[in-house]
């Protein structure tokens, strides 16, 4: 990744994560691991083949939409 | 589902869930299972034949409107 | 109710509930049951002949305005 | 009150309460009873001759401005 | 104070309090007593000769800026 | 400080504090003491030679950016 | 750093931190240490070679996107 400075526009930086497996933390502490398929300018995310890795046992979701306003971070 | 990148517009990704049975988690921890009938650009949802599966006993609602700002995720 | 897809505009779906008795849940856990008389684009609601069914004993209000930003869901 | 449907504009429904004694609940659980004198499009309220009825003993305020974003409901 | 109805514009009602001693409650429960010197359209307030009356012992501030979004009410 | 009334514009009142040592309280209760170097219209602040006076032992920061939305008050 | 006054524009002050190692505190108390690579006008941050220094043991992330709305402060 090359150093970049300020970027304007929707979903800053999410292009770095598209179609890769990411872990998304949401504000209530839950964590979701799966492939990032789609995002919009509010950082709403569509993930596929998702495991809610913070639950015991792990819950699986074929498709999940995570509300942007509820997301804390996205990591790879 | 084909890989897609950034999409602009209202209700990103909710077209994937329309008229199917979904589980919606809201910020206070409640979960609602039912058919997604309608949504708007704030991610307000109208669901039909809904079971509040997080309550004991399960509460049923013929029709429910869930406020977009209160929604955490929508899964199928 | 016929399947409908995305709708733009104020108070999405609230026309389904107008002038009927609804139960409104607000974010602090209180529940209000009464006739929905009016709403606006922020989902502020005016209800009439309202019972605060989550209080003991049940509190009655001739007229109540519920702030949209504080509402969690509206059910029928 | 005649049935009305969707209304656009500032302070929806607050004209029903102007210059009457109302009880306002705010998000931290306090309740204020007094005459509603003024409001704006953010639902900021100016009340006169106010009793903070949730405090013991009841606190009195000649004039109070309640921040709209902190209000939960207004009842009569 | 004459009955007034809906008013549009910044800082609704704060002209009633300018250059007088007010008590401002903020969302975390602290209370500040002092002279209101300045306000803006976000209800950010500048107060002078302020006592934080909710602290023990009372803390004094020559000048304080209270963030509008953090304010619950202003009373006189 | 001369009495002033309503002012429009970014960072209302922060010009009173620029390049002086201030104490900034943030919403989670932490307090930062240092020189205010820069601010913007969201009340994001850049402070220099900062002591986090609410921590034990006191943490020092050469430079800190405090998010405007997280700030409660700024005092001198 | 020279004294500067009010600045308008996106990501105020973040140019001071670009491509340097920073510690970012988020609202839930977690702290992330790593190189700041990118930011946008919502203060969304992309960091590289990140250590979540508030976790035990320390979690490492090759790349992380921290949501601007969830950030409390950025320090160097």
Short mmCIF file of N, CA, C and O in Angstrom, two decimals, chain C residues 10-11 18-19 26-28 30 32 36-48 52 60-70, chain D residues 1-17 25-27 31 41-43 67-76:
data_model
loop_
_atom_site.label_atom_id
_atom_site.label_comp_id
_atom_site.label_asym_id
_atom_site.label_seq_id
_atom_site.Cartn_x
_atom_site.Cartn_y
_atom_site.Cartn_z
N UNK C 10 -41.22 10.81 2.83
CA UNK C 10 -41.33 10.98 4.27
C UNK C 10 -42.20 9.89 4.87
O UNK C 10 -43.18 9.45 4.28
N UNK C 11 -41.82 9.48 6.07
CA UNK C 11 -42.67 8.62 6.88
C UNK C 11 -43.01 7.31 6.24
O UNK C 11 -44.13 6.83 6.35
N UNK C 18 -51.93 4.78 9.98
CA UNK C 18 -52.63 6.01 10.33
C UNK C 18 -54.08 5.75 10.76
O UNK C 18 -54.79 4.97 10.13
N UNK C 19 -54.45 6.41 11.86
CA UNK C 19 -55.81 6.31 12.42
C UNK C 19 -56.17 4.91 12.89
O UNK C 19 -57.34 4.59 13.03
N UNK C 26 -40.29 2.96 22.55
CA UNK C 26 -39.25 3.98 22.48
C UNK C 26 -37.97 3.42 23.08
O UNK C 26 -37.96 2.37 23.72
N UNK C 27 -36.86 4.14 22.84
CA UNK C 27 -35.55 3.59 23.13
C UNK C 27 -35.30 3.29 24.59
O UNK C 27 -34.48 2.44 24.91
N UNK C 28 -36.00 3.99 25.51
CA UNK C 28 -35.79 3.72 26.94
C UNK C 28 -36.64 2.57 27.44
O UNK C 28 -36.68 2.31 28.64
N UNK C 30 -40.01 2.19 27.23
CA UNK C 30 -41.43 2.45 27.44
C UNK C 30 -42.25 2.10 26.19
O UNK C 30 -41.73 2.15 25.08
N UNK C 32 -46.11 2.73 24.28
CA UNK C 32 -47.31 3.54 24.24
C UNK C 32 -48.31 2.93 23.27
O UNK C 32 -47.97 2.65 22.12
N UNK C 36 -52.82 6.44 16.16
CA UNK C 36 -51.84 7.30 15.47
C UNK C 36 -52.60 8.35 14.66
O UNK C 36 -53.37 8.02 13.76
N UNK C 37 -52.37 9.61 14.99
CA UNK C 37 -53.13 10.70 14.37
C UNK C 37 -52.35 11.49 13.33
O UNK C 37 -52.91 12.03 12.39
N UNK C 38 -51.06 11.57 13.51
CA UNK C 38 -50.27 12.46 12.68
C UNK C 38 -48.82 12.02 12.73
O UNK C 38 -48.37 11.47 13.73
N UNK C 39 -48.10 12.23 11.65
CA UNK C 39 -46.66 11.97 11.67
C UNK C 39 -45.98 12.92 10.70
O UNK C 39 -46.61 13.51 9.84
N UNK C 40 -44.68 13.06 10.86
CA UNK C 40 -43.94 13.90 9.91
C UNK C 40 -42.73 13.15 9.39
O UNK C 40 -42.54 11.96 9.67
N UNK C 41 -41.91 13.88 8.63
CA UNK C 41 -40.79 13.23 7.94
C UNK C 41 -39.69 12.79 8.88
O UNK C 41 -38.79 12.05 8.47
N UNK C 42 -39.72 13.21 10.14
CA UNK C 42 -38.74 12.73 11.12
C UNK C 42 -39.30 11.57 11.93
O UNK C 42 -38.70 11.13 12.88
N UNK C 43 -40.49 11.10 11.54
CA UNK C 43 -41.20 10.06 12.26
C UNK C 43 -41.62 10.50 13.66
O UNK C 43 -41.87 9.67 14.54
N UNK C 44 -41.68 11.82 13.88
CA UNK C 44 -42.37 12.31 15.06
C UNK C 44 -43.83 11.88 14.95
O UNK C 44 -44.42 11.95 13.87
N UNK C 45 -44.40 11.42 16.05
CA UNK C 45 -45.77 10.90 16.02
C UNK C 45 -46.66 11.65 16.99
O UNK C 45 -46.22 11.98 18.10
N UNK C 46 -47.89 11.93 16.57
CA UNK C 46 -48.92 12.40 17.50
C UNK C 46 -49.90 11.25 17.69
O UNK C 46 -50.46 10.74 16.70
N UNK C 47 -50.07 10.84 18.94
CA UNK C 47 -51.03 9.78 19.25
C UNK C 47 -52.10 10.33 20.19
O UNK C 47 -51.86 11.23 20.98
N UNK C 48 -53.27 9.73 20.11
CA UNK C 48 -54.43 10.19 20.88
C UNK C 48 -54.94 9.04 21.75
O UNK C 48 -54.85 7.88 21.34
N UNK C 52 -49.74 4.36 28.48
CA UNK C 52 -48.31 4.00 28.58
C UNK C 52 -48.30 2.62 29.21
O UNK C 52 -48.26 2.48 30.44
N UNK C 60 -52.26 7.34 31.57
CA UNK C 60 -53.03 7.71 30.38
C UNK C 60 -52.69 9.12 29.95
O UNK C 60 -52.43 10.00 30.78
N UNK C 61 -52.67 9.35 28.64
CA UNK C 61 -52.41 10.66 28.05
C UNK C 61 -53.49 10.94 27.00
O UNK C 61 -53.72 10.10 26.13
N UNK C 62 -54.12 12.12 27.07
CA UNK C 62 -55.11 12.48 26.05
C UNK C 62 -54.43 12.61 24.69
O UNK C 62 -54.95 12.16 23.67
N UNK C 63 -53.27 13.23 24.71
CA UNK C 63 -52.53 13.52 23.48
C UNK C 63 -51.05 13.40 23.82
O UNK C 63 -50.61 13.91 24.85
N UNK C 64 -50.29 12.76 22.97
CA UNK C 64 -48.85 12.70 23.22
C UNK C 64 -48.10 12.87 21.90
O UNK C 64 -48.56 12.42 20.85
N UNK C 65 -46.99 13.57 21.98
CA UNK C 65 -46.09 13.69 20.83
C UNK C 65 -44.85 12.88 21.17
O UNK C 65 -44.16 13.16 22.16
N UNK C 66 -44.55 11.88 20.37
CA UNK C 66 -43.33 11.08 20.57
C UNK C 66 -42.30 11.54 19.57
O UNK C 66 -42.57 11.58 18.36
N UNK C 67 -41.11 11.86 20.08
CA UNK C 67 -40.01 12.32 19.23
C UNK C 67 -39.52 11.20 18.32
O UNK C 67 -39.22 10.10 18.82
N UNK C 68 -39.45 11.47 17.02
CA UNK C 68 -39.05 10.43 16.07
C UNK C 68 -37.72 9.79 16.40
O UNK C 68 -37.55 8.58 16.33
N UNK C 69 -36.78 10.62 16.78
CA UNK C 69 -35.44 10.12 17.04
C UNK C 69 -35.38 9.17 18.23
O UNK C 69 -34.39 8.47 18.42
N UNK C 70 -36.43 9.14 19.01
CA UNK C 70 -36.45 8.31 20.21
C UNK C 70 -37.25 7.02 20.01
O UNK C 70 -37.34 6.21 20.92
N UNK D 1 -59.98 16.61 17.95
CA UNK D 1 -58.91 16.59 16.93
C UNK D 1 -59.35 15.77 15.75
O UNK D 1 -59.67 14.59 15.87
N UNK D 2 -59.32 16.38 14.57
CA UNK D 2 -59.71 15.68 13.35
C UNK D 2 -58.57 14.80 12.86
O UNK D 2 -57.40 15.17 12.99
N UNK D 3 -58.93 13.64 12.30
CA UNK D 3 -57.88 12.81 11.73
C UNK D 3 -57.10 13.59 10.67
O UNK D 3 -57.68 14.27 9.84
N UNK D 4 -55.82 13.52 10.75
CA UNK D 4 -54.97 14.16 9.76
C UNK D 4 -53.90 13.17 9.34
O UNK D 4 -53.56 12.27 10.10
N UNK D 5 -53.40 13.33 8.19
CA UNK D 5 -52.36 12.41 7.75
C UNK D 5 -51.00 13.08 7.83
O UNK D 5 -50.74 13.87 8.74
N UNK D 6 -50.18 12.77 6.90
CA UNK D 6 -48.81 13.28 6.90
C UNK D 6 -48.75 14.81 6.82
O UNK D 6 -49.44 15.43 6.04
N UNK D 7 -47.93 15.40 7.64
CA UNK D 7 -47.71 16.85 7.57
C UNK D 7 -46.22 17.12 7.49
O UNK D 7 -45.43 16.53 8.19
N UNK D 8 -45.86 18.03 6.64
CA UNK D 8 -44.46 18.44 6.55
C UNK D 8 -44.28 19.74 7.28
O UNK D 8 -45.23 20.51 7.45
N UNK D 9 -43.06 20.01 7.71
CA UNK D 9 -42.79 21.31 8.30
C UNK D 9 -42.26 21.18 9.69
O UNK D 9 -42.18 20.10 10.27
N UNK D 10 -41.90 22.29 10.23
CA UNK D 10 -41.22 22.35 11.51
C UNK D 10 -42.19 22.09 12.65
O UNK D 10 -43.35 22.50 12.61
N UNK D 11 -41.69 21.42 13.68
CA UNK D 11 -42.42 21.30 14.93
C UNK D 11 -43.77 20.65 14.82
O UNK D 11 -44.72 21.04 15.47
N UNK D 12 -43.82 19.62 13.97
CA UNK D 12 -45.08 18.93 13.71
C UNK D 12 -45.86 18.68 14.99
O UNK D 12 -45.34 18.09 15.93
N UNK D 13 -47.09 19.12 14.99
CA UNK D 13 -47.97 18.76 16.08
C UNK D 13 -47.81 19.63 17.32
O UNK D 13 -48.68 19.64 18.18
N UNK D 14 -46.72 20.37 17.41
CA UNK D 14 -46.53 21.17 18.62
C UNK D 14 -47.54 22.30 18.72
O UNK D 14 -47.81 22.79 19.82
N UNK D 15 -48.16 22.68 17.60
CA UNK D 15 -49.20 23.71 17.68
C UNK D 15 -50.38 23.22 18.53
O UNK D 15 -51.12 24.03 19.08
N UNK D 16 -50.52 21.91 18.67
CA UNK D 16 -51.57 21.37 19.54
C UNK D 16 -51.32 21.67 21.01
O UNK D 16 -52.23 21.57 21.83
N UNK D 17 -50.08 21.98 21.35
CA UNK D 17 -49.72 22.11 22.76
C UNK D 17 -49.39 23.55 23.16
O UNK D 17 -49.18 23.83 24.34
N UNK D 25 -41.02 14.84 28.92
CA UNK D 25 -40.03 13.87 29.42
C UNK D 25 -38.76 14.00 28.61
O UNK D 25 -38.81 14.08 27.38
N UNK D 26 -37.62 14.04 29.31
CA UNK D 26 -36.35 14.10 28.59
C UNK D 26 -35.63 12.76 28.77
O UNK D 26 -36.03 11.92 29.58
N UNK D 27 -34.59 12.57 27.96
CA UNK D 27 -33.97 11.25 27.84
C UNK D 27 -33.37 10.73 29.12
O UNK D 27 -33.26 9.52 29.29
N UNK D 31 -38.71 14.91 34.27
CA UNK D 31 -39.99 15.36 33.71
C UNK D 31 -40.24 16.80 34.13
O UNK D 31 -40.08 17.15 35.30
N UNK D 41 -37.85 24.50 14.94
CA UNK D 41 -37.86 23.33 14.05
C UNK D 41 -37.03 22.17 14.57
O UNK D 41 -37.12 21.07 14.02
N UNK D 42 -36.21 22.38 15.60
CA UNK D 42 -35.47 21.27 16.21
C UNK D 42 -36.21 20.72 17.42
O UNK D 42 -35.68 19.90 18.14
N UNK D 43 -37.41 21.22 17.65
CA UNK D 43 -38.22 20.87 18.81
C UNK D 43 -37.59 21.35 20.12
O UNK D 43 -37.90 20.82 21.19
N UNK D 67 -33.55 21.34 25.32
CA UNK D 67 -32.93 21.03 24.03
C UNK D 67 -33.74 19.97 23.29
O UNK D 67 -34.03 18.90 23.86
N UNK D 68 -34.10 20.24 22.04
CA UNK D 68 -34.94 19.31 21.28
C UNK D 68 -34.36 17.91 21.20
O UNK D 68 -35.06 16.91 21.36
N UNK D 69 -33.08 17.85 20.98
CA UNK D 69 -32.45 16.55 20.81
C UNK D 69 -32.48 15.70 22.07
O UNK D 69 -32.22 14.50 22.02
N UNK D 70 -32.81 16.31 23.19
CA UNK D 70 -32.82 15.59 24.46
C UNK D 70 -34.23 15.21 24.91
O UNK D 70 -34.41 14.58 25.94
N UNK D 71 -35.22 15.60 24.11
CA UNK D 71 -36.62 15.37 24.50
C UNK D 71 -37.09 14.01 24.03
O UNK D 71 -36.78 13.58 22.93
N UNK D 72 -37.85 13.34 24.87
CA UNK D 72 -38.42 12.05 24.51
C UNK D 72 -39.89 12.18 24.09
O UNK D 72 -40.30 11.67 23.06
N UNK D 73 -40.68 12.86 24.90
CA UNK D 73 -42.09 13.05 24.53
C UNK D 73 -42.69 14.25 25.23
O UNK D 73 -42.17 14.74 26.22
N UNK D 74 -43.78 14.73 24.65
CA UNK D 74 -44.53 15.88 25.17
C UNK D 74 -45.98 15.42 25.29
O UNK D 74 -46.56 14.97 24.30
N UNK D 75 -46.56 15.52 26.48
CA UNK D 75 -47.93 15.03 26.62
C UNK D 75 -48.84 16.05 27.28
O UNK D 75 -48.39 16.94 28.00
N UNK D 76 -50.11 15.93 27.02
CA UNK D 76 -51.12 16.82 27.60
C UNK D 76 -52.23 15.97 28.18
O UNK D 76 -52.41 14.83 27.78
#
